Coordinates of C-alpha atoms and ligand atoms in Angstrom, one line a residue:
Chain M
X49 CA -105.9 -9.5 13.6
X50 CA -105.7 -9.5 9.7
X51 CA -104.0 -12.0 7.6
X52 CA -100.9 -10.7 7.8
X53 CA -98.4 -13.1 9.2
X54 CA -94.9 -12.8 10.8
X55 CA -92.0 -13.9 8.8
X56 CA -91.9 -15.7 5.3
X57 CA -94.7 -17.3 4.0
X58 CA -94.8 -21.1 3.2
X59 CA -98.3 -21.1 2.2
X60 CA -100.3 -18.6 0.2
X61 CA -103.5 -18.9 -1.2
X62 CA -105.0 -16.6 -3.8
X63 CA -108.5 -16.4 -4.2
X64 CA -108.9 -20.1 -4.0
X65 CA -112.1 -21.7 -4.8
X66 CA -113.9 -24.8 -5.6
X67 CA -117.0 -25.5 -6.5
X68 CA -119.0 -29.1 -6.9
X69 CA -121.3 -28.5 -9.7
X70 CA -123.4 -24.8 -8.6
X71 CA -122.2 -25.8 -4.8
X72 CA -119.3 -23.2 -3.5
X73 CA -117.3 -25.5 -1.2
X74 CA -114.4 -23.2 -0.8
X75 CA -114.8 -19.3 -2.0
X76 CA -112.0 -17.3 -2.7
X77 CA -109.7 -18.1 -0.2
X78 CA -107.2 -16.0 1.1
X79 CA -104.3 -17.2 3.6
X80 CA -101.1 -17.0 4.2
X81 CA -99.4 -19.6 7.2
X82 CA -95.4 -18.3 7.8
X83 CA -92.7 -21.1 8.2
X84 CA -92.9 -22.6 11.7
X85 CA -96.4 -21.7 12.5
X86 CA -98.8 -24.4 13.9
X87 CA -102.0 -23.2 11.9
X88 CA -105.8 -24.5 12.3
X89 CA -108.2 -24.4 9.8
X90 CA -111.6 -24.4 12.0
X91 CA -115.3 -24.2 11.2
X92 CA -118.5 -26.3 11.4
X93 CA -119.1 -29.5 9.4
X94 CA -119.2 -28.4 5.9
X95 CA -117.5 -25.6 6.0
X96 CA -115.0 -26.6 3.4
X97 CA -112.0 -27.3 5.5
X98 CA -111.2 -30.5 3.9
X99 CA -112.2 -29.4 0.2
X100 CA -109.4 -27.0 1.2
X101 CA -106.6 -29.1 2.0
X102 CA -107.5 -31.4 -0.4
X103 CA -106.8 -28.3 -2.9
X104 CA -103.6 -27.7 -1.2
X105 CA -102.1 -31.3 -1.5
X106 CA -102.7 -31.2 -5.0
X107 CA -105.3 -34.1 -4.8
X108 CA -108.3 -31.9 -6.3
X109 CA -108.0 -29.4 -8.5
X110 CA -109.0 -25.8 -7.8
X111 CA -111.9 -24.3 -9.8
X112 CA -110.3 -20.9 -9.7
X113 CA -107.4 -19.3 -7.8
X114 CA -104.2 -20.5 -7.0
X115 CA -101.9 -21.2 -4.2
X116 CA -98.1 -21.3 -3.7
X117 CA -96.2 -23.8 -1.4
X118 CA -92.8 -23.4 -0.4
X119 CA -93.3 -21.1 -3.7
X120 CA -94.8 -23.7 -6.1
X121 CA -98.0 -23.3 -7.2
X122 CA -100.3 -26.5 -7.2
X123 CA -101.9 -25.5 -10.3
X124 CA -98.5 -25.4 -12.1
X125 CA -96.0 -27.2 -10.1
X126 CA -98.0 -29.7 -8.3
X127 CA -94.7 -32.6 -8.7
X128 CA -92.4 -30.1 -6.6
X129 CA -95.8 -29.4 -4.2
X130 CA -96.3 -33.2 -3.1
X131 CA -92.3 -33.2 -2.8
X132 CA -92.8 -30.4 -0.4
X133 CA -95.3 -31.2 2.0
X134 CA -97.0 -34.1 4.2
X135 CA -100.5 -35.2 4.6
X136 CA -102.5 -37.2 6.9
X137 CA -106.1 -37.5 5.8
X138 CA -109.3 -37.7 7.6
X139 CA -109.6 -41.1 6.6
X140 CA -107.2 -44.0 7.7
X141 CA -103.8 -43.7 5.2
X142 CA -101.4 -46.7 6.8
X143 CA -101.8 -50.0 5.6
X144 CA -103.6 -52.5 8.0
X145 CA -102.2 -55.7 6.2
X146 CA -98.1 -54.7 6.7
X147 CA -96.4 -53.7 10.3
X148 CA -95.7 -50.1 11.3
X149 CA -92.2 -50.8 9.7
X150 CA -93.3 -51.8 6.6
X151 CA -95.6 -49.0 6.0
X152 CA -93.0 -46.8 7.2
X153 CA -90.3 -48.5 4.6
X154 CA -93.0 -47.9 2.0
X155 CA -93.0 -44.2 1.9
X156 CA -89.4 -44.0 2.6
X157 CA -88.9 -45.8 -0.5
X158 CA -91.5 -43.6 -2.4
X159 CA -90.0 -40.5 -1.2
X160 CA -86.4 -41.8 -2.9
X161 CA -84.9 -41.9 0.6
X162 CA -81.3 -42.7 -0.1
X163 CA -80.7 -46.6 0.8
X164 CA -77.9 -45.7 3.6
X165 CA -80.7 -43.0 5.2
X166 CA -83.5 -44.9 5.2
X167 CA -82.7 -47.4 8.1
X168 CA -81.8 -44.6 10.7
X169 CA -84.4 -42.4 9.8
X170 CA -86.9 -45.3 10.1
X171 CA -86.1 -46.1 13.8
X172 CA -85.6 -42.0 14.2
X173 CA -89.0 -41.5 13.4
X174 CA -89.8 -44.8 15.6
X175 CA -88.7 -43.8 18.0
X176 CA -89.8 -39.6 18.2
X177 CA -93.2 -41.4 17.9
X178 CA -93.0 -43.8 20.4
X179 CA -93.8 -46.8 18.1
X180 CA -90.4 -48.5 18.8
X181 CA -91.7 -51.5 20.2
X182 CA -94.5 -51.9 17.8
X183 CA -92.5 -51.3 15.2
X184 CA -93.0 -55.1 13.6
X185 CA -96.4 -55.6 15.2
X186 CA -99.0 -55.6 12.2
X187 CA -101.1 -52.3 12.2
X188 CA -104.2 -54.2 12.3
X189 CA -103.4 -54.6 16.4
X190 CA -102.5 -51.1 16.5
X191 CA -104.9 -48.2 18.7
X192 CA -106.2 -45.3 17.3
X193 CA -103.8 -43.0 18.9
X194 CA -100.6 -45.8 17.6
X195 CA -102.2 -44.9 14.0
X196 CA -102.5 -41.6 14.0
X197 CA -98.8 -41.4 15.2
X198 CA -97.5 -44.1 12.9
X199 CA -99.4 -41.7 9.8
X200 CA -97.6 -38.9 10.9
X201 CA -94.6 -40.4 11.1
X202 CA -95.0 -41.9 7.5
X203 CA -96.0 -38.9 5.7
X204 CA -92.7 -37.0 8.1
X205 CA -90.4 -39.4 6.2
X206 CA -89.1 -37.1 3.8
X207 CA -88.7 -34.0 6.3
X208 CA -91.2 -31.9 4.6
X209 CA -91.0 -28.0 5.1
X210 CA -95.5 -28.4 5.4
X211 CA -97.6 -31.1 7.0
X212 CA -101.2 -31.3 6.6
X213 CA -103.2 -32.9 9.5
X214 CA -106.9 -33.4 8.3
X215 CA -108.6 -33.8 11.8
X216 CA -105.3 -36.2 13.8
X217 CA -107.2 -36.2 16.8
X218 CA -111.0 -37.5 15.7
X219 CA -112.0 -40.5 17.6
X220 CA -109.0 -40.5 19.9
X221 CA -109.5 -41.0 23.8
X222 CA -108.1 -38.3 25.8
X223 CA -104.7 -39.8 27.0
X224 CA -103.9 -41.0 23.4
X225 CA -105.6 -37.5 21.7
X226 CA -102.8 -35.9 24.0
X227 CA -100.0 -38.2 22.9
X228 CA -101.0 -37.1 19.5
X229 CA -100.7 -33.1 20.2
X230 CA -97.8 -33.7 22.2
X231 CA -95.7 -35.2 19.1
X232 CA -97.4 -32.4 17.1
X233 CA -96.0 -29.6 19.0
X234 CA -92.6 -31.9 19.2
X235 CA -92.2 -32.0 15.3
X236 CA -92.8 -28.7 14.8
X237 CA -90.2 -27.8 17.7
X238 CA -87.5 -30.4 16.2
X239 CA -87.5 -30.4 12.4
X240 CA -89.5 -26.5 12.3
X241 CA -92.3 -27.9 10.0
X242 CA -95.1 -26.4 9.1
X243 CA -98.3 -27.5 10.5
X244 CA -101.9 -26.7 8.7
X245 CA -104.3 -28.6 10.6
X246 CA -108.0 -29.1 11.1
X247 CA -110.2 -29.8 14.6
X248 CA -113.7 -29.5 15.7
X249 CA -111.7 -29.0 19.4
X250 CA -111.7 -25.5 20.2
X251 CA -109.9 -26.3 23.7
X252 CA -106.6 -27.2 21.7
X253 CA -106.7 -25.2 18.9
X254 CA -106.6 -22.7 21.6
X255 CA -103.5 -24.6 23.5
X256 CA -101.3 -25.3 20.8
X257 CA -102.0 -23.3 17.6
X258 CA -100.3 -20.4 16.8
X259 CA -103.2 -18.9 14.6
X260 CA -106.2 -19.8 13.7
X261 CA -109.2 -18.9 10.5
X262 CA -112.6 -19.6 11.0
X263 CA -114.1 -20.7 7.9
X264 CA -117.8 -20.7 7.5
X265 CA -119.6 -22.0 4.0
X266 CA -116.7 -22.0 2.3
X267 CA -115.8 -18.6 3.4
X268 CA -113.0 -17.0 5.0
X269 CA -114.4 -15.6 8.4
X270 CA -111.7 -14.1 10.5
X271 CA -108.3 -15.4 11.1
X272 CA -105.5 -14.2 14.2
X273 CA -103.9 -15.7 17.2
X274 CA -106.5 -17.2 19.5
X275 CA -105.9 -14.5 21.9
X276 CA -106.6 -11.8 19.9
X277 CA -110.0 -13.7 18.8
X278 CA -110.9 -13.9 22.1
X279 CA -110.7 -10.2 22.9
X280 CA -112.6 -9.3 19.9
X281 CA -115.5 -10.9 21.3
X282 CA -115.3 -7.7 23.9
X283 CA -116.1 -10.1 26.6
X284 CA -113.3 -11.4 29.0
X285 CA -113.9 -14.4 29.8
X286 CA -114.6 -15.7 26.1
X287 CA -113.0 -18.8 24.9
X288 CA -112.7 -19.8 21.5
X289 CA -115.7 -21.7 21.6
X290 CA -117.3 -18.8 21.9
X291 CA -115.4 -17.5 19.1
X292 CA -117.0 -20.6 16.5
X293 CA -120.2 -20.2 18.0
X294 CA -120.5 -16.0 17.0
X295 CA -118.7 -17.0 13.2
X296 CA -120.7 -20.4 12.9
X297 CA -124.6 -19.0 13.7
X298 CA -124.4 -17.3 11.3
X299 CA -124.7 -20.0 8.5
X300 CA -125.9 -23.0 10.7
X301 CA -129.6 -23.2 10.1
X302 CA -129.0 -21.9 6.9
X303 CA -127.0 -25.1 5.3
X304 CA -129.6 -27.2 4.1
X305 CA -126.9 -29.2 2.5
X306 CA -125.8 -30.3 5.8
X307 CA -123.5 -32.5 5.3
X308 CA -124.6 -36.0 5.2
X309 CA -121.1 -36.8 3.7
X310 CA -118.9 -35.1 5.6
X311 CA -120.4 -36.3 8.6
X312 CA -120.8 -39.9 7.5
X313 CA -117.0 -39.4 6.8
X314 CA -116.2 -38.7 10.0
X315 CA -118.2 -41.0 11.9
X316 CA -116.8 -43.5 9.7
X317 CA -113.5 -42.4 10.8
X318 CA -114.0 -42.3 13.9
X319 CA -115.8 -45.9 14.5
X320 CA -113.4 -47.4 12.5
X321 CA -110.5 -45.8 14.7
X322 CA -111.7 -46.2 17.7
Chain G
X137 CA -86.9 -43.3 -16.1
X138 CA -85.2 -45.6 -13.7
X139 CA -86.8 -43.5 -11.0
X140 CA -89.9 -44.6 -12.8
X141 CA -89.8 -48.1 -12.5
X142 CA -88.0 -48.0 -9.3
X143 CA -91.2 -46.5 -7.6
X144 CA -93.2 -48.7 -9.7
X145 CA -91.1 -52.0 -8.1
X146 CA -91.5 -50.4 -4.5
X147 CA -95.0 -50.1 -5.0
X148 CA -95.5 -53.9 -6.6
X149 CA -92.9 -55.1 -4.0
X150 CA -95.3 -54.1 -1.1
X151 CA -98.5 -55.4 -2.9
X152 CA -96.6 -58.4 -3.2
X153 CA -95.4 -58.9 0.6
X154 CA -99.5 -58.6 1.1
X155 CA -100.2 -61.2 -1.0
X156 CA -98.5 -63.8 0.9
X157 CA -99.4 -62.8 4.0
X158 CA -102.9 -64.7 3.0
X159 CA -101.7 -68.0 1.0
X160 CA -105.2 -68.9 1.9
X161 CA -106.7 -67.1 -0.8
X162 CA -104.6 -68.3 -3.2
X163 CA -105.8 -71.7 -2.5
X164 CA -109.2 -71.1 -3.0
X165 CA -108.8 -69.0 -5.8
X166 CA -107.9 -72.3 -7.4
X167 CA -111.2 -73.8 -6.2
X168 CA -112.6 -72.3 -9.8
X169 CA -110.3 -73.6 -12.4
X170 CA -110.1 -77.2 -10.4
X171 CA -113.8 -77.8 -11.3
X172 CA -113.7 -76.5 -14.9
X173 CA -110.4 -78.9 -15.3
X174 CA -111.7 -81.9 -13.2
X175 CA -115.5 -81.8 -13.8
X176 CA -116.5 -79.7 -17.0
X177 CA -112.7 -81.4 -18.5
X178 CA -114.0 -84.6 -17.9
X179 CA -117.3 -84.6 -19.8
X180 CA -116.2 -82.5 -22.4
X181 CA -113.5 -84.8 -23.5
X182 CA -115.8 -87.2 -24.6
X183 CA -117.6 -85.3 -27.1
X184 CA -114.4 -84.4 -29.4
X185 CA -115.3 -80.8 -30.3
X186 CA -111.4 -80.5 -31.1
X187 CA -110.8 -83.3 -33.5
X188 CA -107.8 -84.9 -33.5
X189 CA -106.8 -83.0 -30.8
X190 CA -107.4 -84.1 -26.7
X191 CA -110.2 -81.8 -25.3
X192 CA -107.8 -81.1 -22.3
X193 CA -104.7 -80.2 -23.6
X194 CA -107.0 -78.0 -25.9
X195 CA -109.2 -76.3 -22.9
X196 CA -106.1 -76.6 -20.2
X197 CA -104.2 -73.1 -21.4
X198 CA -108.4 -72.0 -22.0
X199 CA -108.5 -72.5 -17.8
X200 CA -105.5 -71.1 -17.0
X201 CA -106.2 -67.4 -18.9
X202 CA -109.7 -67.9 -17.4
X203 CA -108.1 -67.4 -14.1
X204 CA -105.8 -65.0 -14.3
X205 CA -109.3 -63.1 -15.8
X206 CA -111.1 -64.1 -12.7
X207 CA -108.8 -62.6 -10.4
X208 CA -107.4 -59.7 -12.1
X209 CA -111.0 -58.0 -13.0
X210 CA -112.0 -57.7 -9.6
X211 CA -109.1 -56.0 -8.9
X212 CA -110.8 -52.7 -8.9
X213 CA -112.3 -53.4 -5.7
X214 CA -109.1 -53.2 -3.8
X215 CA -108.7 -49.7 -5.5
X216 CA -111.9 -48.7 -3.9
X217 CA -111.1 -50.4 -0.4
X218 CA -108.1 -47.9 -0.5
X219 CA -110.1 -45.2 -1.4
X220 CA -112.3 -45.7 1.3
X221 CA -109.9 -45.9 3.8
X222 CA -107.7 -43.1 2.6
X223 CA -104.3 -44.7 1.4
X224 CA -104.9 -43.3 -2.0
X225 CA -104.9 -40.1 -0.9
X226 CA -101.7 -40.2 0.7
X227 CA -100.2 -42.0 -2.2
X228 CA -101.5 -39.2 -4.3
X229 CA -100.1 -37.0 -2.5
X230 CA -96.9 -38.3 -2.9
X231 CA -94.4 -36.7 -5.8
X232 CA -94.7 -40.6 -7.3
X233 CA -95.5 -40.7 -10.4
X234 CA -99.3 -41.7 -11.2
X235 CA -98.2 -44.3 -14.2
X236 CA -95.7 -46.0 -11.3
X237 CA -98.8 -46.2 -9.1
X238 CA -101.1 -47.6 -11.8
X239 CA -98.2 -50.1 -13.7
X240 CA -97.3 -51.1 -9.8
X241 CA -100.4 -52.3 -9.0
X242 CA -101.0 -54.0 -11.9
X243 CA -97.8 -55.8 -11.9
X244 CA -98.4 -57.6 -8.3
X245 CA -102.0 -58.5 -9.8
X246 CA -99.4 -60.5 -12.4
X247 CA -97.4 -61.5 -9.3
X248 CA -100.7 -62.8 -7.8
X249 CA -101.2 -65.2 -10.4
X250 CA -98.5 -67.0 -10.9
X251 CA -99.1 -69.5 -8.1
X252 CA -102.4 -70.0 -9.1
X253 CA -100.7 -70.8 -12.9
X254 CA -99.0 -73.0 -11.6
X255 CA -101.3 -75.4 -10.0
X256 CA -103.3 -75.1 -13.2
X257 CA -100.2 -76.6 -14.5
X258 CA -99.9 -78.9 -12.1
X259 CA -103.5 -80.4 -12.3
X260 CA -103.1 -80.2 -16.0
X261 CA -99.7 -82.5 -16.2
X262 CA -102.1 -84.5 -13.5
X263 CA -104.8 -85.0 -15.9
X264 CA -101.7 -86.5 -18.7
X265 CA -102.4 -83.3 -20.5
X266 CA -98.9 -83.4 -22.6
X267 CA -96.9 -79.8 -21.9
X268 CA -93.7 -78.4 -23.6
X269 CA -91.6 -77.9 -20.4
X270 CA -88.6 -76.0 -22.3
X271 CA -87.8 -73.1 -20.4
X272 CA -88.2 -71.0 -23.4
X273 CA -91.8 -71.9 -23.2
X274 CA -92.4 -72.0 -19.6
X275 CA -90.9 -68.3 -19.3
X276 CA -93.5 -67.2 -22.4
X277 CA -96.0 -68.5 -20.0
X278 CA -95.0 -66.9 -17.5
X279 CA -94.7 -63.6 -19.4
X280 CA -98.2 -64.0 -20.7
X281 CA -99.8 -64.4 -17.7
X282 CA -98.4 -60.8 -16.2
X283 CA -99.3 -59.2 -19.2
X284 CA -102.6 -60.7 -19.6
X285 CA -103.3 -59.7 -15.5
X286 CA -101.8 -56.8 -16.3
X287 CA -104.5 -55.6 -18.9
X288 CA -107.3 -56.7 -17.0
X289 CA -106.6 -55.6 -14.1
X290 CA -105.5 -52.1 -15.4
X291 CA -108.8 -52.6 -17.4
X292 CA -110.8 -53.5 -13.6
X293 CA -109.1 -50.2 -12.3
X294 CA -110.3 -48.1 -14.7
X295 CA -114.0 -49.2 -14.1
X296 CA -113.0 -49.0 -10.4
X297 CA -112.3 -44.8 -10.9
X298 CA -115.2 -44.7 -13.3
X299 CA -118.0 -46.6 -11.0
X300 CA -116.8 -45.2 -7.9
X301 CA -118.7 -47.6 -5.4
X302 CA -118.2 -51.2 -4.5
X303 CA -122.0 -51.9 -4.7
X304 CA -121.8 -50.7 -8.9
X305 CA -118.2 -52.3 -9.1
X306 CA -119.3 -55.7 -8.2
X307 CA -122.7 -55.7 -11.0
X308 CA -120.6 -53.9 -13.6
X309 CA -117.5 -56.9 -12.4
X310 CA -120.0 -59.9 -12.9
X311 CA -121.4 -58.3 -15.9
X312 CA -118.1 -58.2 -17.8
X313 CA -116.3 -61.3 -16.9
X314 CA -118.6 -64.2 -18.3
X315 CA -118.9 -62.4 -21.8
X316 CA -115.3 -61.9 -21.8
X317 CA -114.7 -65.7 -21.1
X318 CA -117.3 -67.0 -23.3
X319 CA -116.6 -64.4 -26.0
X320 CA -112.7 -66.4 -26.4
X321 CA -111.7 -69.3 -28.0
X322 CA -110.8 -70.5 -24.1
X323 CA -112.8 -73.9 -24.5
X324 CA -113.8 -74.2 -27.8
X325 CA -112.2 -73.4 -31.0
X326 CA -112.8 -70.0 -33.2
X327 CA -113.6 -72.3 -36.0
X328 CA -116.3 -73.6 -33.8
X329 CA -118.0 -70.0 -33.4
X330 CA -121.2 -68.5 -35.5
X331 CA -119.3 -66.1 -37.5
X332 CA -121.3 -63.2 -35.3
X333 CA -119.2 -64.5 -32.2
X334 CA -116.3 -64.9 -34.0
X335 CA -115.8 -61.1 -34.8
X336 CA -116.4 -60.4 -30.8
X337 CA -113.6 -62.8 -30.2
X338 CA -111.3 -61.4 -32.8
X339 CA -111.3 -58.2 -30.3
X340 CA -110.9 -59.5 -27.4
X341 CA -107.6 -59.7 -26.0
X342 CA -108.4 -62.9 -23.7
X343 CA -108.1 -64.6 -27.6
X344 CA -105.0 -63.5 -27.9
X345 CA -104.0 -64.5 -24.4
X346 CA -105.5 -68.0 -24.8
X347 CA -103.9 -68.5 -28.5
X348 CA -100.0 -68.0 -26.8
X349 CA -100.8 -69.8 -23.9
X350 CA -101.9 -73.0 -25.8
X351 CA -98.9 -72.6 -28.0
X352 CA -96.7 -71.9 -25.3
X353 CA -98.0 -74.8 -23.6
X354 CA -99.0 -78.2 -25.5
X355 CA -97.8 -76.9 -28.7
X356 CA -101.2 -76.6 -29.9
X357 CA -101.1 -73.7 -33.4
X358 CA -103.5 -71.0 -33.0
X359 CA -104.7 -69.5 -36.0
X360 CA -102.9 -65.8 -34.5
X361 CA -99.6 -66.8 -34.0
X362 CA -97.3 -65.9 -31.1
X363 CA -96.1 -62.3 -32.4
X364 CA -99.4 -61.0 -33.1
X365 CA -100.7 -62.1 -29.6
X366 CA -97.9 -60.4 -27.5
X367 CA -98.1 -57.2 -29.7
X368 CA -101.6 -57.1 -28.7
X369 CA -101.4 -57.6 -25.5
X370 CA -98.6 -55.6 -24.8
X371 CA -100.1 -53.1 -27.0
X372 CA -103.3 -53.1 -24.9
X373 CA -101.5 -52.7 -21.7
X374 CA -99.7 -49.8 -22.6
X375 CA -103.2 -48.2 -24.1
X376 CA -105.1 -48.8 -20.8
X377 CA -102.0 -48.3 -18.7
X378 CA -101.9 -44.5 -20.2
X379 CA -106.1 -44.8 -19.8
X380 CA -105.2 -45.8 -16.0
X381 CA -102.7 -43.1 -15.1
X382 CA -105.3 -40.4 -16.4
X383 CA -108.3 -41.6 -14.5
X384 CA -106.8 -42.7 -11.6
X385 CA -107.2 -39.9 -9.3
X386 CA -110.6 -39.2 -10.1
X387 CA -111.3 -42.7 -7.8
X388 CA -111.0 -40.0 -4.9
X389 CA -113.6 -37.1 -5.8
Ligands
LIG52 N1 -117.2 -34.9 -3.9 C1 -118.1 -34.0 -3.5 N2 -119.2 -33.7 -4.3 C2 -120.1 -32.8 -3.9 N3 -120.1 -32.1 -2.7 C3 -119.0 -32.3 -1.9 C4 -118.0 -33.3 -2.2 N4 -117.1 -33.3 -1.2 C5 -117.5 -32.4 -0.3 N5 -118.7 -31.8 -0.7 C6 -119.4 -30.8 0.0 O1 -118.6 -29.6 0.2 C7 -118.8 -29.1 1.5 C8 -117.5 -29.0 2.2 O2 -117.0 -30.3 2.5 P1 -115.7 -30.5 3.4 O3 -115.5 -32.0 3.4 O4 -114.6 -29.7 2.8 O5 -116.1 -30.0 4.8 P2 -115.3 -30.0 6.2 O6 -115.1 -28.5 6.6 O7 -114.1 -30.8 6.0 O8 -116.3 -30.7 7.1 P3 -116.0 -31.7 8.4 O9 -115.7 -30.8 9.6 O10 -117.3 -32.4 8.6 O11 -114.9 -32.6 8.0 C9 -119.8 -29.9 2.2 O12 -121.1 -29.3 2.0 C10 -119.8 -31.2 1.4 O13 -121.1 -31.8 1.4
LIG53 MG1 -113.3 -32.5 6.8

């Protein structure tokens, strides 16, 4: 149950930390997610999940520490970083005003897809999300779930070793919050990618994740295969929820800071989605 | 380099398709410049504040630079839209560079322009203004107006990172844009000005916008000339452009 992982790592971070003025967001960070895994970052509004990957896409820079992706640091090489890796934010990131082609066409181009490629690997990616027939539908008609995929697909354009999902299933419906995990677990099967991402839904991060870290203001709590996290609980019949709850008391009452921006975030997110 | 531009092109090419997927707003953008030509025109005419030259084919370029002001410093509000929903982040998290985001942008504010240019032009030949239509000039129209959109608008992104919120964006917008028109030589003459109004016109680049376009247009001497107003302009572009690419992922923290 310690941080050690299985294979080669694609993701290593070193002591990363960022601060917002005297405010610890993320403090001294240490992970490391091996090539293939499906990884979640989990913890309580606040806890600095986002600051995190926000760190790790090279979008905010870190007040301390370092990591290395696919063994570039995003201090130093943050070009060959964003090369390197996908992200889907917590907020919406396809355009509303173009179809789910267009958008798609858009970050092929941006990601210097080779003219010839770019055609096939539009319909590819299409298609693996079920988005065929929308394809030339304008995204404002989409559904949440149609969204969510059609972002995934868009920031899986370039075949990227990492993908960062900030929260892909907030706001979603059951049925389409499965269609989402289902093309997760699909991508990851298909093209081996990567996958760092966050959930406040302890039910699948316990389904499909290979390993999970609790983080908890800002700070690393415990990190292992759900399994194991369960049975260090002692009790048999403990589910991950459980597992939050013991790492999460601990700070709740405690965070006067509690979040009025995150959560506003999210709720924004998920009326707006929905 | 060619990588540059061609992500900057991708990036203007889809701004552009967005553009005319609402022609309505073009229309109504021209709503503006209509009245000043058709109603403020019309009045002023009389009055002969130009001399021996017409009040409209004086004031006509003055209304087209006007609009291309109009439209282009508000767009920093876009740049917040797509903050708010998230797109920047994913663009910033692309490996493009942050100049071909910024110069991108900027170009399809140019692109967004030109129709409205031309029905300014087209009320203006309406209105018997008398216009040089040599393609030489018509295409240093043309080029004006991109580079004049593109330095306000790269100017309207940079408050954009700086404000932050739409709310403060739209006060600081409305504060700049009236001084900016009224401090220019758009509808009357620098010779006209107390000399305290003169100086502020002297440094602002709508001046030099406004002295090409009437050139450019009715043939009209300005007391810049055409070299110095493009080496200002362009020079301003490239200056806030650089300004632009620094600031402009500070819009998401
Ligand atoms: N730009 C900012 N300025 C100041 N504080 C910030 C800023 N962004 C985030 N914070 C604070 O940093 C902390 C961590 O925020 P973060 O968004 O990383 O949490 P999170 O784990 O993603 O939460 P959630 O589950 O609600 O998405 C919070 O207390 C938040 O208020
Ligand atoms: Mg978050």
């Amino acid at each position: 149950m310690q941080n050690a992982i299985v294979g080669k790592p694609i993701l290593e971070t070193h002591d990363l930390t960022r601060k917002y003025g005297e405010f610890v967001a993320v403090d001294h960070l240490n992970i490391a997610v091996a090539a293939g895994e499906i990884f979640a970052l989990l913890g309580p509004n606040g806890a600095g999940k986002t600051t995190a990957i926000k760190m790790l896409t090279t979008l905010l820079p870190a007040t301390s520490g370092d990591a290395t992706i696919a063994g570039f640091s995003i201090t130093h090489d943050p070009s060959n970083v964003r090369a390197s890796i996908g992200y889907v934010p917590q907020l919406i990131s396809v355009d509303g005003t173009l179809t789910g082609y267009e958008n798609l066409l858009l970050f092929a181009k941006l990601y210097g897809l080779p003219r010839v490629e770019r055609k096939t690997r539009i319909a590819e990616s299409l298609e693996f999300m079920g988005l065929t027939e929308a394809a030339h539908k304008s995204v404002h008609d989409y559904s949440g779930g149609m969204i969510r995929r059609l972002e995934i697909a868009q920031s899986m354009m370039h075949r990227p070793a990492l993908l960062f999902l900030d929260e892909p299933t907030v706001g979603l419906d059951p049925i389409a919050r499965n269609l989402v995990w289902e093309h997760i677990v699909e991508l990851q099967k298909t093209f081996g990618t990567t996958i760092l991402l966050t959930t406040h839904l302890m039910e699948e991060a316990d389904e499909l994740c290979d390993r999970v870290a609790f983080l908890s203001r800002g700070k690393l709590s415990v990190v292992g295969t759900p399994q194991e996290l369960k049975n260090s609980l002692g009790d048999p019949n403990a589910t991950l929820e459980d597992v939050f709850i013991h790492y999460a008391t601990e700070s709740l009452d405690a965070d006067t800071r509690s979040t009025y921006r995150t959560i506003k975030q999210t709720r924004n997110m998920a009326a707006r989605i929905g | 380099m060619i990588r540059f531009f061609q992500k900057t092109f991708v990036i203007a090419e889809f701004e552009i398709i967005k553009i005319f997927r609402d022609p309505t707003e073009i229309l109504t953008r021209a709503v503006q410049p209509a009245l000043w030509l058709l109603v403020f025109g019309q009045v002023f005419v009389r009055i002969r504040i130009t001399g021996a030259v017409n009040y409209l084919d004086f004031m006509s370029p003055g209304i087209l630079a006007q609009s291309t002001l109009f439209v282009s410093i508000f767009y920093g509000i876009a740049i917040i839209w797509e903050r708010d929903l998230g797109l920047t982040h994913k663009f910033l998290a692309t490996p493009t560079p942050r100049a071909a985001l910024v110069l991108g942008k900027a170009l399809s504010a140019g692109v967004r322009c030109i129709p409205l240019a031309a029905i300014v032009y087209l009320l203006a030949l309406l209105l018997g203004v008398q216009m040089n239509g040599s393609p030489f000039a018509l295409l240093g129209v043309l080029l004006m107006v991109i580079l004049g959109s593109v330095v306000f608008s790269t100017f309207s992104l940079i408050i954009a990172c700086l404000v932050k919120t739409r709310e403060r964006f739209m006060g600081v917008g409305q504060l700049m844009t009236m001084p900016l028109f009224f401090a220019s030589n758009a509808i009357y003459p620098l010779a006209l000005m107390p000399p305290w109004l003169q100086a502020i016109s002297k440094v602002n680049p709508l001046s030099y916008m406004i002295d090409a376009l009437r050139e450019l247009m009715t043939g009209i001497p300005g007391p810049f000339g055409l070299s110095l107003d493009f080496l200002v302009l362009f020079l301003c572009s490239m200056g806030l452009l650089a300004l632009g690419s620094v600031l402009y992922k500070r819009v998401i923290t």
